[in-house]
Amino acid sequence: MKKIVAYIFFVIISLESFSAPVERIYVSTDRSVYLAGEQVFCSLFCLDVSGDPVPSDLSSVAYVELAAEGVSNVTAKISLLEGRGSGYLMLPPTLPTGNYRLYAYTTQNRNESGKGYLSFSKVISVFNTSTTSRVKGGVKILDADKYNSIEQPSAVSSGKASIVVSRAARTSFVIPVTINNVGGEDASVSVSVYHDDGIHEPDSPSIKEFINRLPSPGSVSVTGDLVPEYDGEILYANLVGQDWKSVASDVGLTAFISSSGEIADTYASPVAPDGSMVFYTNNIFGDREMICELCSADTGRKAHISLKSPFINVDPEAVDQLCLSPSLLEPLRFRNLALRQNLSVGLDTLVEFLPSRVSQLISKEDCKVYHLDDYVRFPSMDELCVEIVKELRITGKKDERHFSVLYNDPAGKQYNYLSNVLTLLDGVPMTDQSKLISFDAMLLSDVELYLHPYLLGHRVFSSVVNFVTLRNNITSVRFSDQTRVFDFKGVSYPVALTARNVPSAENDYRQTLYWHPSVTLEAGKEKRLEIRTPSYPGVFKVVVEGLDSEGAPIYSESSFEVR
């Protein structure tokens, strides 16, 4: 009995000491002053503060909102991997001039009883050189003398990282920047090198203030029932339309979402009696067109899928006014010239893509591919299956024909043709296989076979067949009225702006020379970076910001001049 009582006491103590993860995010950006139409490169530090602050391994995606009073929020999704994330947010060219707050949060944050996760935000300034639109009450005009007399907050170094860089450099030249980690702990930092043209930067909380303002363990109550996004963004949807209740009452009704050309971005969900759906994704990267389709026997009923927005539309706190002055005319004119030049170059020319979470849904290593240019082509799907793709057959009666696949188990035993096949056209599920059977086989380039059982959401398929068209000819297929195609804002690709290959050195007006969102500094060692200077003279600032492995803040800055 004593042992039982002791065990019960131990369990109670363990439950009391357990606390759900409480996440807090700090956002570091490549700079603090932008033009409307530019990208804001972001580095995210997501910490679990339910105990001693440590990088959170819970959430795999963060939601970022740029907000100012009276202005529609600008949003982005950024992938997280072991508490670190990187991506960028596009500033619309119509964004009004003013100061903005940049918020970041996760789905787990929304499970908290309050909104303490929004108590910390970064401030950035945005100038619109194409219009006179301004944030209401967010701008004040100063003459040149008053503007120049404004005292800028001096940077306070934190942690044990130092920067070594030459004080002067030539234009269109590669110079070294060395970062020394003289501390006893490894660190993860962001590194930015940008043009300091005299435009005042807004007063924004530092990473040291962020650490100092973290909630104490046990002070945050996590009471919500939203599922944390462990592996990727979870998409929530509802049936809408005149006949949605009738459609939702169908037994075993399945909904699909997919993206043309991306077989890994195909997901399924059962439709609940209340018309709700949940799609568990592995993070869908990039902005693209998504196709939502209902696997309904009666396609004449009026109902379709509507996705819910994952953003909470933050109501921003007040922020200091942005100061405008005639003395900013030339710096802003030059920035506008740089913006036009950068748009002509293209972002993909200047960046390097960083590692991201890889989809585990379908592996190309398990795929058998028939490249149809290697064979005599046939116009019909029936001939294609008989003459080329031996594992594939079209079976069934005249009005109920479907694809079947010959199955071999791991022991080599061959089974009869199985009909429970997931058929895709350019990665898009074709629930009405009659449309696929009548598709012109001359428009196909490849047939991809995945000859093993495949779990898609709540459905298990015996195999997967993906028909790949020559030029995305899926657009020629007429879907039912229950299918919708819509623009989807995916997770931002993680990138580093290294600018190693600048197309034209003569007109290189980059404002951010270098940006890396995740640089690892080993304890007691140095990290050497190579920075390509632009074709114009000026003063440039180097900023290193991050956390060491013990959660201590790191901030250091230096500068050099290009002549």
Coordinates of C-alpha atoms in Angstrom, one line a residue:
M1 CA 0.0 0.0 0.0
K2 CA 2.9 2.4 0.8
K3 CA 4.4 1.7 -2.6
I4 CA 1.1 2.4 -4.3
V5 CA 0.6 5.7 -2.4
A6 CA 4.2 6.7 -3.1
Y7 CA 3.6 5.9 -6.8
I8 CA 0.4 8.0 -6.9
F9 CA 2.2 10.9 -5.2
F10 CA 5.1 10.6 -7.8
V11 CA 2.6 10.7 -10.7
I12 CA 0.8 13.8 -9.2
I13 CA 4.1 15.6 -8.7
S14 CA 5.1 14.7 -12.3
L15 CA 1.9 16.0 -13.7
E16 CA 2.1 19.3 -11.7
S17 CA 5.7 19.8 -12.9
F18 CA 4.8 19.1 -16.5
S19 CA 3.9 22.2 -18.6
A20 CA 3.0 22.5 -22.2
P21 CA 5.5 24.2 -24.5
V22 CA 5.3 28.0 -24.5
E23 CA 6.9 29.5 -27.6
R24 CA 8.2 33.0 -28.1
I25 CA 9.8 34.3 -31.4
Y26 CA 12.3 37.0 -32.0
V27 CA 12.6 38.3 -35.6
S28 CA 15.9 39.6 -36.9
T29 CA 15.9 41.4 -40.3
D30 CA 18.5 42.4 -42.8
R31 CA 17.9 46.1 -42.0
S32 CA 15.3 48.4 -40.5
V33 CA 14.5 50.8 -43.3
Y34 CA 12.9 49.7 -46.6
L35 CA 11.1 51.0 -49.7
A36 CA 7.7 49.7 -50.6
G37 CA 8.3 46.9 -53.2
E38 CA 11.4 45.5 -51.5
Q39 CA 11.8 42.2 -49.6
V40 CA 12.3 42.1 -45.8
F41 CA 14.6 39.2 -45.2
C42 CA 13.9 37.5 -41.8
S43 CA 15.7 35.2 -39.4
L44 CA 13.5 33.7 -36.7
F45 CA 14.6 32.5 -33.2
C46 CA 11.8 30.4 -31.7
L47 CA 12.3 29.5 -28.1
D48 CA 10.4 27.2 -25.7
V49 CA 10.2 29.2 -22.5
S50 CA 8.1 26.7 -20.4
G51 CA 11.4 26.1 -18.5
D52 CA 14.9 27.4 -19.2
P53 CA 14.7 29.1 -22.6
V54 CA 15.8 26.6 -25.3
P55 CA 15.3 26.4 -29.1
S56 CA 11.8 25.0 -29.6
D57 CA 11.5 21.7 -31.6
L58 CA 7.7 21.8 -31.5
S59 CA 6.4 24.1 -34.3
S60 CA 7.5 23.8 -37.9
V61 CA 6.0 27.0 -39.3
A62 CA 5.7 30.5 -38.0
Y63 CA 3.2 33.2 -39.1
V64 CA 4.6 36.7 -39.7
E65 CA 2.4 39.9 -39.9
L66 CA 3.6 43.4 -40.7
A67 CA 1.0 45.8 -39.3
A68 CA 0.2 49.5 -38.9
E69 CA -3.0 51.2 -37.8
G70 CA -5.5 51.5 -40.7
V71 CA -3.3 49.4 -43.1
S72 CA -4.1 45.9 -44.3
N73 CA -1.6 43.5 -42.7
V74 CA 1.2 42.1 -44.9
T75 CA 1.7 38.4 -44.2
A76 CA 4.2 35.6 -44.7
K77 CA 4.8 32.0 -43.5
I78 CA 8.3 31.0 -42.5
S79 CA 9.5 27.4 -42.0
L80 CA 11.0 26.5 -38.6
L81 CA 13.5 23.7 -38.0
E82 CA 14.7 23.1 -34.5
G83 CA 13.8 26.6 -33.4
R84 CA 15.3 28.5 -36.3
G85 CA 13.7 29.8 -39.4
S86 CA 14.4 32.0 -42.4
G87 CA 12.5 33.5 -45.3
Y88 CA 11.3 36.9 -46.6
L89 CA 8.3 39.0 -46.6
M90 CA 7.3 41.0 -49.8
L91 CA 6.3 44.7 -49.2
P92 CA 3.6 45.6 -51.6
P93 CA 4.5 48.6 -53.9
T94 CA 1.3 50.3 -52.6
L95 CA 2.3 50.1 -49.0
P96 CA 1.9 53.6 -47.3
T97 CA 4.9 55.4 -45.8
G98 CA 5.2 54.9 -42.1
N99 CA 6.6 52.8 -39.3
Y100 CA 5.3 49.2 -38.9
R101 CA 5.4 46.5 -36.3
L102 CA 6.5 43.0 -37.3
Y103 CA 4.9 40.2 -35.3
A104 CA 5.6 36.5 -35.4
Y105 CA 3.7 33.6 -33.8
T106 CA 2.9 29.9 -34.1
T107 CA -0.3 27.9 -33.8
Q108 CA 0.9 26.8 -30.4
N109 CA 0.8 30.5 -29.3
R110 CA -2.9 30.6 -30.2
N111 CA -3.5 27.9 -27.6
E112 CA -2.5 30.4 -24.8
S113 CA -5.2 31.9 -22.7
G114 CA -4.1 35.4 -23.5
K115 CA -2.1 37.2 -26.3
G116 CA 1.1 37.7 -24.4
Y117 CA 3.0 36.3 -27.4
L118 CA 2.2 39.6 -29.2
S119 CA 3.7 41.8 -26.5
F120 CA 7.0 41.8 -28.4
S121 CA 7.5 43.0 -31.9
K122 CA 10.2 44.5 -34.2
V123 CA 9.7 48.0 -35.7
I124 CA 10.7 48.8 -39.3
S125 CA 10.3 51.9 -41.4
V126 CA 8.8 51.8 -44.9
F127 CA 9.1 54.7 -47.5
N128 CA 6.9 54.7 -50.6
T129 CA 8.7 56.7 -53.3
S130 CA 5.9 56.2 -55.9
T131 CA 2.9 57.5 -54.1
T132 CA 2.1 60.1 -51.4
S133 CA 0.1 57.6 -49.3
R134 CA 1.0 57.6 -45.6
V135 CA 0.0 55.7 -42.5
K136 CA -2.8 57.8 -40.9
G137 CA -1.2 59.9 -38.2
G138 CA 2.1 58.0 -38.6
V139 CA 4.3 60.6 -40.3
K140 CA 5.6 64.0 -39.3
I141 CA 7.5 66.5 -41.4
L142 CA 10.8 68.0 -40.1
D143 CA 13.2 70.5 -41.7
A144 CA 16.7 69.3 -42.4
D145 CA 18.2 70.8 -39.2
K146 CA 15.7 69.2 -36.9
Y147 CA 15.9 65.9 -38.6
N148 CA 19.7 65.8 -38.4
S149 CA 19.6 66.8 -34.8
I150 CA 17.6 63.8 -33.8
E151 CA 19.7 61.6 -31.6
Q152 CA 19.9 58.0 -32.8
P153 CA 20.0 55.2 -30.2
S154 CA 23.5 53.8 -29.9
A155 CA 23.9 50.1 -30.3
V156 CA 24.8 48.1 -27.1
S157 CA 26.9 45.1 -27.7
S158 CA 25.9 41.8 -26.1
G159 CA 27.6 38.4 -25.8
K160 CA 31.0 37.4 -26.8
A161 CA 31.2 37.9 -30.6
S162 CA 33.4 40.5 -32.3
I163 CA 33.6 41.6 -35.9
V164 CA 36.9 42.2 -37.8
V165 CA 36.6 44.1 -41.1
S166 CA 38.8 46.6 -43.0
R167 CA 37.8 50.2 -42.5
A168 CA 38.0 51.0 -46.2
A169 CA 37.4 49.0 -49.4
R170 CA 37.3 49.6 -53.2
T171 CA 34.1 49.4 -55.2
S172 CA 33.1 46.2 -56.9
F173 CA 35.6 44.2 -54.8
V174 CA 35.5 41.2 -52.5
I175 CA 36.5 41.9 -48.9
P176 CA 36.7 39.5 -45.9
V177 CA 34.6 39.9 -42.8
T178 CA 35.6 37.8 -39.8
I179 CA 33.4 37.0 -36.8
N180 CA 35.1 35.8 -33.7
N181 CA 33.2 33.8 -31.1
V182 CA 35.4 34.3 -28.0
G183 CA 32.8 32.7 -25.7
G184 CA 32.6 29.2 -24.4
E185 CA 29.4 28.3 -26.2
D186 CA 28.4 27.7 -29.8
A187 CA 26.1 30.3 -31.2
S188 CA 23.6 30.7 -34.0
V189 CA 23.4 34.2 -35.5
S190 CA 22.2 36.2 -38.4
V191 CA 24.7 38.4 -40.3
S192 CA 23.8 41.5 -42.3
V193 CA 25.9 44.0 -44.3
Y194 CA 23.9 46.9 -45.6
H195 CA 24.2 50.5 -46.8
D196 CA 24.0 53.2 -44.0
D197 CA 22.9 56.2 -46.0
G198 CA 21.9 58.4 -43.1
I199 CA 18.2 57.7 -43.0
H200 CA 17.3 57.3 -39.3
E201 CA 16.5 53.8 -38.2
P202 CA 13.4 53.3 -36.0
D203 CA 13.8 52.5 -32.3
S204 CA 13.2 48.8 -32.0
P205 CA 13.7 46.4 -29.1
S206 CA 17.0 44.4 -29.2
I207 CA 17.4 40.7 -28.8
K208 CA 18.7 41.4 -25.3
E209 CA 15.4 43.1 -24.4
F210 CA 13.6 40.2 -25.9
I211 CA 15.4 37.7 -23.6
N212 CA 14.9 39.9 -20.6
R213 CA 11.1 40.2 -21.2
L214 CA 10.5 36.5 -21.6
P215 CA 7.7 35.2 -19.3
S216 CA 8.8 33.2 -16.3
P217 CA 8.2 29.5 -16.3
G218 CA 4.6 28.6 -15.3
S219 CA 3.3 32.1 -15.8
V220 CA 1.6 31.3 -19.1
S221 CA -1.5 29.1 -19.3
V222 CA -1.9 26.9 -22.3
T223 CA -5.6 26.0 -22.6
G224 CA -6.5 25.8 -26.3
D225 CA -7.1 22.7 -28.3
L226 CA -5.4 23.6 -31.6
V227 CA -3.0 20.8 -32.8
P228 CA 0.6 22.1 -32.8
E229 CA 2.1 22.0 -36.3
Y230 CA 4.9 19.4 -35.7
D231 CA 5.6 18.5 -39.3
G232 CA 4.1 21.3 -41.3
E233 CA 1.2 23.7 -41.7
I234 CA -2.2 22.3 -40.9
L235 CA -4.9 23.6 -43.3
Y236 CA -8.4 24.0 -42.0
A237 CA -11.3 24.1 -44.4
N238 CA -15.1 24.1 -44.6
L239 CA -17.7 23.1 -47.2
V240 CA -19.6 26.1 -48.5
G241 CA -22.3 26.5 -51.1
Q242 CA -26.0 25.9 -51.4
D243 CA -25.9 22.1 -51.0
W244 CA -23.0 21.8 -48.6
K245 CA -25.1 20.0 -45.9
S246 CA -26.3 17.4 -48.4
V247 CA -22.8 16.8 -49.6
A248 CA -21.3 16.6 -46.1
S249 CA -23.8 13.9 -45.2
D250 CA -22.3 11.5 -47.8
V251 CA -20.7 8.6 -46.0
G252 CA -16.9 8.3 -46.5
L253 CA -16.6 11.6 -48.4
T254 CA -13.0 12.6 -49.1
A255 CA -11.5 16.0 -50.1
F256 CA -8.2 16.5 -51.8
I257 CA -6.0 19.5 -52.1
S258 CA -3.0 19.5 -54.5
S259 CA -0.7 21.6 -56.6
S260 CA -0.1 21.0 -60.3
G261 CA 3.4 19.7 -60.9
E262 CA 4.2 18.9 -57.3
I263 CA 3.3 15.3 -56.5
A264 CA 4.5 15.6 -52.9
D265 CA 2.0 18.4 -52.3
T266 CA -1.1 16.2 -52.5
Y267 CA -3.2 15.8 -49.3
A268 CA -6.5 14.3 -48.3
S269 CA -9.0 14.8 -45.5
P270 CA -12.3 13.2 -44.6
V271 CA -15.3 15.5 -44.6
A272 CA -17.0 15.7 -41.2
P273 CA -20.8 15.9 -40.9
D274 CA -20.5 19.6 -40.1
G275 CA -18.6 20.2 -43.3
S276 CA -15.1 20.7 -41.7
M277 CA -11.8 19.3 -43.0
V278 CA -8.3 19.2 -41.8
F279 CA -5.3 18.7 -44.1
Y280 CA -2.0 17.8 -42.4
T281 CA 0.7 19.1 -44.8
N282 CA 4.5 18.9 -44.7
N283 CA 4.8 22.6 -45.5
I284 CA 4.0 23.7 -49.0
F285 CA 6.7 26.0 -50.2
G286 CA 6.2 29.0 -52.4
D287 CA 3.1 30.8 -53.7
R288 CA 1.2 28.7 -56.1
E289 CA -2.2 27.6 -57.5
M290 CA -3.9 24.9 -55.4
I291 CA -6.7 22.7 -56.6
C292 CA -9.4 21.7 -54.1
E293 CA -11.6 18.7 -55.2
L294 CA -14.4 16.8 -53.6
C295 CA -14.6 13.0 -54.2
S296 CA -18.4 13.1 -54.5
A297 CA -20.5 10.7 -56.4
D298 CA -23.0 13.4 -57.3
T299 CA -21.1 16.3 -58.8
G300 CA -24.2 18.3 -59.7
R301 CA -24.7 19.5 -56.1
K302 CA -23.5 23.1 -55.4
A303 CA -20.7 22.8 -52.8
H304 CA -17.0 23.4 -52.7
I305 CA -14.1 23.7 -50.3
S306 CA -13.1 27.0 -48.7
L307 CA -9.8 27.3 -46.8
K308 CA -9.5 29.2 -43.6
S309 CA -6.8 31.8 -43.2
P310 CA -4.2 30.9 -40.6
F311 CA -3.4 34.5 -39.8
I312 CA -5.0 36.2 -36.8
N313 CA -4.9 39.7 -38.3
V314 CA -3.0 41.4 -35.5
D315 CA -4.2 44.7 -34.2
P316 CA -0.9 46.6 -33.8
E317 CA 0.2 48.6 -30.8
A318 CA 1.0 52.3 -31.3
V319 CA 4.5 53.1 -32.7
D320 CA 6.5 56.3 -33.0
Q321 CA 5.9 58.5 -36.0
L322 CA 8.2 58.2 -39.0
C323 CA 10.1 61.5 -39.7
L324 CA 10.2 62.9 -43.2
S325 CA 12.6 65.7 -44.2
P326 CA 13.8 67.4 -47.4
S327 CA 17.3 66.1 -46.5
L328 CA 16.1 62.5 -47.4
L329 CA 15.3 63.4 -51.0
E330 CA 18.7 62.2 -52.4
P331 CA 19.0 59.0 -50.3
L332 CA 15.5 58.0 -51.2
R333 CA 16.0 58.8 -54.9
F334 CA 19.1 56.6 -54.9
R335 CA 17.2 53.8 -53.1
N336 CA 14.5 54.0 -55.7
L337 CA 17.1 53.6 -58.4
A338 CA 18.6 50.6 -56.6
L339 CA 15.1 49.1 -56.2
R340 CA 14.5 49.2 -60.0
Q341 CA 18.0 47.8 -60.7
N342 CA 17.4 44.9 -58.2
L343 CA 14.0 44.1 -59.8
S344 CA 15.7 43.8 -63.2
V345 CA 18.3 41.4 -61.8
G346 CA 15.9 39.0 -60.1
L347 CA 16.0 37.7 -56.6
D348 CA 17.0 34.2 -57.6
T349 CA 20.3 35.5 -59.1
L350 CA 21.4 37.0 -55.7
V351 CA 20.3 34.3 -53.2
E352 CA 21.3 30.8 -52.3
F353 CA 18.6 28.4 -51.1
L354 CA 19.1 27.0 -47.7
P355 CA 18.1 23.5 -46.4
S356 CA 14.5 23.0 -45.6
R357 CA 12.2 20.3 -44.2
V358 CA 12.0 17.6 -46.9
S359 CA 8.6 16.0 -47.7
Q360 CA 8.5 12.3 -46.7
L361 CA 5.1 11.6 -48.3
I362 CA 6.4 10.2 -51.6
S363 CA 10.1 9.4 -52.4
K364 CA 11.4 9.6 -55.9
E365 CA 13.7 6.7 -55.0
D366 CA 10.7 4.4 -55.0
C367 CA 9.4 5.6 -58.3
K368 CA 9.5 3.6 -61.6
V369 CA 9.4 6.1 -64.5
Y370 CA 8.4 5.4 -68.1
H371 CA 9.8 8.3 -70.2
L372 CA 7.5 8.1 -73.3
D373 CA 10.0 9.7 -75.7
D374 CA 11.9 6.4 -75.4
Y375 CA 9.0 4.5 -76.9
V376 CA 6.7 4.5 -79.9
R377 CA 3.9 6.8 -78.9
F378 CA 0.2 5.9 -78.8
P379 CA -2.8 8.3 -78.8
S380 CA -5.0 6.4 -76.3
M381 CA -4.5 5.5 -72.7
D382 CA -5.6 1.9 -73.5
E383 CA -2.8 1.4 -76.0
L384 CA -0.3 3.1 -73.6
C385 CA -1.1 0.6 -70.9
V386 CA -1.0 -2.5 -73.1
E387 CA 2.1 -1.6 -75.2
I388 CA 4.3 0.4 -72.8
V389 CA 3.3 0.5 -69.1
K390 CA 3.0 -3.2 -68.5
E391 CA 2.1 -2.8 -64.8
L392 CA -0.9 -0.6 -65.7
R393 CA -4.3 -1.7 -66.9
I394 CA -7.7 -0.2 -67.6
T395 CA -10.4 -2.5 -66.3
G396 CA -14.1 -2.5 -65.5
K397 CA -17.3 -2.1 -67.4
K398 CA -17.9 0.4 -70.1
D399 CA -19.4 3.1 -67.9
E400 CA -17.3 2.3 -64.8
R401 CA -13.8 1.9 -66.1
H402 CA -10.8 2.6 -63.9
F403 CA -7.0 2.1 -63.6
S404 CA -5.5 -1.0 -62.0
V405 CA -1.9 -1.9 -61.2
L406 CA -0.2 -5.2 -61.1
Y407 CA 1.3 -5.5 -57.6
N408 CA 4.5 -7.2 -56.4
D409 CA 5.1 -7.6 -52.7
P410 CA 8.6 -7.3 -51.1
A411 CA 9.0 -11.1 -51.3
G412 CA 8.5 -11.0 -55.1
K413 CA 5.0 -12.5 -55.1
Q414 CA 2.9 -11.1 -57.9
Y415 CA -0.8 -10.3 -57.3
N416 CA -3.7 -9.7 -59.6
Y417 CA -4.4 -6.1 -60.7
L418 CA -5.4 -4.0 -57.8
S419 CA -8.0 -1.3 -58.4
N420 CA -7.5 0.9 -55.3
V421 CA -5.1 3.2 -57.2
L422 CA -4.5 6.9 -56.6
T423 CA -4.3 8.4 -60.1
L424 CA -2.8 11.8 -60.6
L425 CA -2.4 14.1 -63.6
D426 CA 0.6 16.4 -63.0
G427 CA 0.3 15.7 -59.3
V428 CA -3.4 16.5 -59.1
P429 CA -5.8 13.7 -58.0
M430 CA -8.3 12.7 -60.7
T431 CA -11.2 11.2 -58.8
D432 CA -13.2 11.0 -62.0
Q433 CA -10.9 8.5 -63.8
S434 CA -13.1 8.6 -66.9
K435 CA -11.6 12.0 -67.7
L436 CA -8.1 10.6 -67.3
I437 CA -8.9 7.5 -69.4
S438 CA -10.1 9.7 -72.3
F439 CA -7.1 12.0 -72.0
D440 CA -4.9 12.4 -75.1
A441 CA -1.9 10.2 -74.3
M442 CA 0.2 12.1 -76.9
L443 CA 0.3 15.0 -74.5
L444 CA 2.1 12.9 -71.8
S445 CA 5.9 13.0 -71.2
D446 CA 6.2 10.5 -68.4
V447 CA 4.3 7.9 -66.4
E448 CA 5.5 7.6 -62.8
L449 CA 4.6 4.4 -60.8
Y450 CA 4.8 4.0 -57.1
L451 CA 4.2 0.3 -56.7
H452 CA 3.7 0.1 -52.9
P453 CA 0.9 0.9 -50.5
Y454 CA 0.6 4.6 -49.9
L455 CA -1.1 6.4 -47.0
L456 CA -2.6 9.7 -47.9
G457 CA -4.3 11.3 -44.9
H458 CA -7.0 8.8 -43.8
R459 CA -7.0 6.9 -47.1
V460 CA -4.7 3.9 -48.0
F461 CA -4.0 3.3 -51.7
S462 CA -2.5 0.1 -53.1
S463 CA -0.2 2.2 -55.4
V464 CA 0.1 5.6 -57.1
V465 CA 0.2 6.5 -60.8
N466 CA 1.2 10.0 -61.8
F467 CA 0.8 11.0 -65.5
V468 CA 3.1 13.9 -66.3
T469 CA 2.1 16.1 -69.2
L470 CA 4.5 17.9 -71.7
R471 CA 3.5 21.5 -70.9
N472 CA 1.2 21.4 -67.9
N473 CA -1.7 20.3 -70.1
I474 CA -3.9 19.6 -67.0
T475 CA -5.4 23.0 -67.8
S476 CA -7.2 21.3 -70.7
V477 CA -9.2 19.1 -68.2
R478 CA -12.6 20.3 -67.3
F479 CA -13.3 19.7 -63.6
S480 CA -16.6 19.6 -61.9
D481 CA -18.2 22.7 -60.3
Q482 CA -17.3 21.3 -56.9
T483 CA -13.6 21.8 -57.8
R484 CA -11.9 25.2 -57.1
V485 CA -8.5 26.5 -58.2
F486 CA -7.2 29.3 -56.0
D487 CA -4.0 31.2 -55.2
F488 CA -2.3 29.8 -52.2
K489 CA 0.3 31.6 -50.1
G490 CA 2.8 29.0 -49.2
V491 CA 5.8 28.9 -46.8
S492 CA 8.6 31.2 -47.9
Y493 CA 11.7 29.5 -49.2
P494 CA 14.7 29.8 -46.8
V495 CA 17.4 31.8 -48.5
A496 CA 20.7 33.6 -47.9
L497 CA 21.5 36.7 -49.9
T498 CA 25.1 36.2 -50.7
A499 CA 25.2 38.0 -54.1
R500 CA 28.2 36.0 -55.2
N501 CA 27.2 36.3 -58.9
V502 CA 26.2 39.9 -59.5
P503 CA 25.3 40.2 -63.3
S504 CA 26.5 43.8 -63.8
A505 CA 29.3 45.1 -61.6
E506 CA 29.0 48.6 -63.2
N507 CA 25.4 49.2 -62.0
D508 CA 25.5 47.3 -58.7
Y509 CA 23.3 49.4 -56.4
R510 CA 22.5 46.8 -53.8
Q511 CA 21.4 48.2 -50.5
T512 CA 21.9 44.9 -48.6
L513 CA 25.3 43.5 -49.6
Y514 CA 25.1 40.3 -47.6
W515 CA 22.5 38.5 -45.5
H516 CA 22.7 35.1 -44.0
P517 CA 19.9 34.2 -41.5
S518 CA 21.6 31.3 -39.9
V519 CA 25.4 31.3 -39.3
T520 CA 26.8 28.8 -36.8
L521 CA 29.7 30.2 -34.7
E522 CA 31.7 27.5 -33.0
A523 CA 32.9 28.2 -29.5
G524 CA 36.3 29.9 -29.4
K525 CA 36.6 29.9 -33.2
E526 CA 36.2 32.5 -36.0
K527 CA 34.0 32.5 -39.1
R528 CA 35.2 34.2 -42.3
L529 CA 32.8 35.6 -44.8
E530 CA 33.4 37.2 -48.2
I531 CA 31.4 40.3 -49.0
R532 CA 31.1 41.8 -52.5
T533 CA 31.1 45.6 -52.4
P534 CA 28.8 47.5 -54.8
S535 CA 29.7 49.9 -57.5
Y536 CA 28.9 53.0 -55.5
P537 CA 30.8 54.6 -52.6
G538 CA 29.3 54.9 -49.1
V539 CA 29.3 53.7 -45.5
F540 CA 28.2 50.1 -44.7
K541 CA 27.2 48.5 -41.5
V542 CA 27.9 45.0 -40.4
V543 CA 25.4 43.5 -37.8
V544 CA 25.7 40.2 -36.1
E545 CA 22.7 39.1 -33.9
G546 CA 21.6 35.9 -32.3
L547 CA 21.8 33.5 -29.3
D548 CA 24.4 31.1 -28.0
S549 CA 23.5 27.6 -27.0
E550 CA 22.7 28.7 -23.4
G551 CA 20.2 31.2 -24.6
A552 CA 22.4 34.3 -24.0
P553 CA 21.9 37.2 -26.5
I554 CA 24.6 38.2 -29.0
Y555 CA 24.7 41.5 -30.7
S556 CA 27.7 43.2 -32.3
E557 CA 28.1 45.8 -35.1
S558 CA 30.9 47.4 -37.0
S559 CA 31.2 49.5 -40.2
F560 CA 33.4 50.2 -43.2
E561 CA 33.6 52.6 -46.1
V562 CA 33.6 51.9 -49.8
R563 CA 35.5 54.5 -51.8

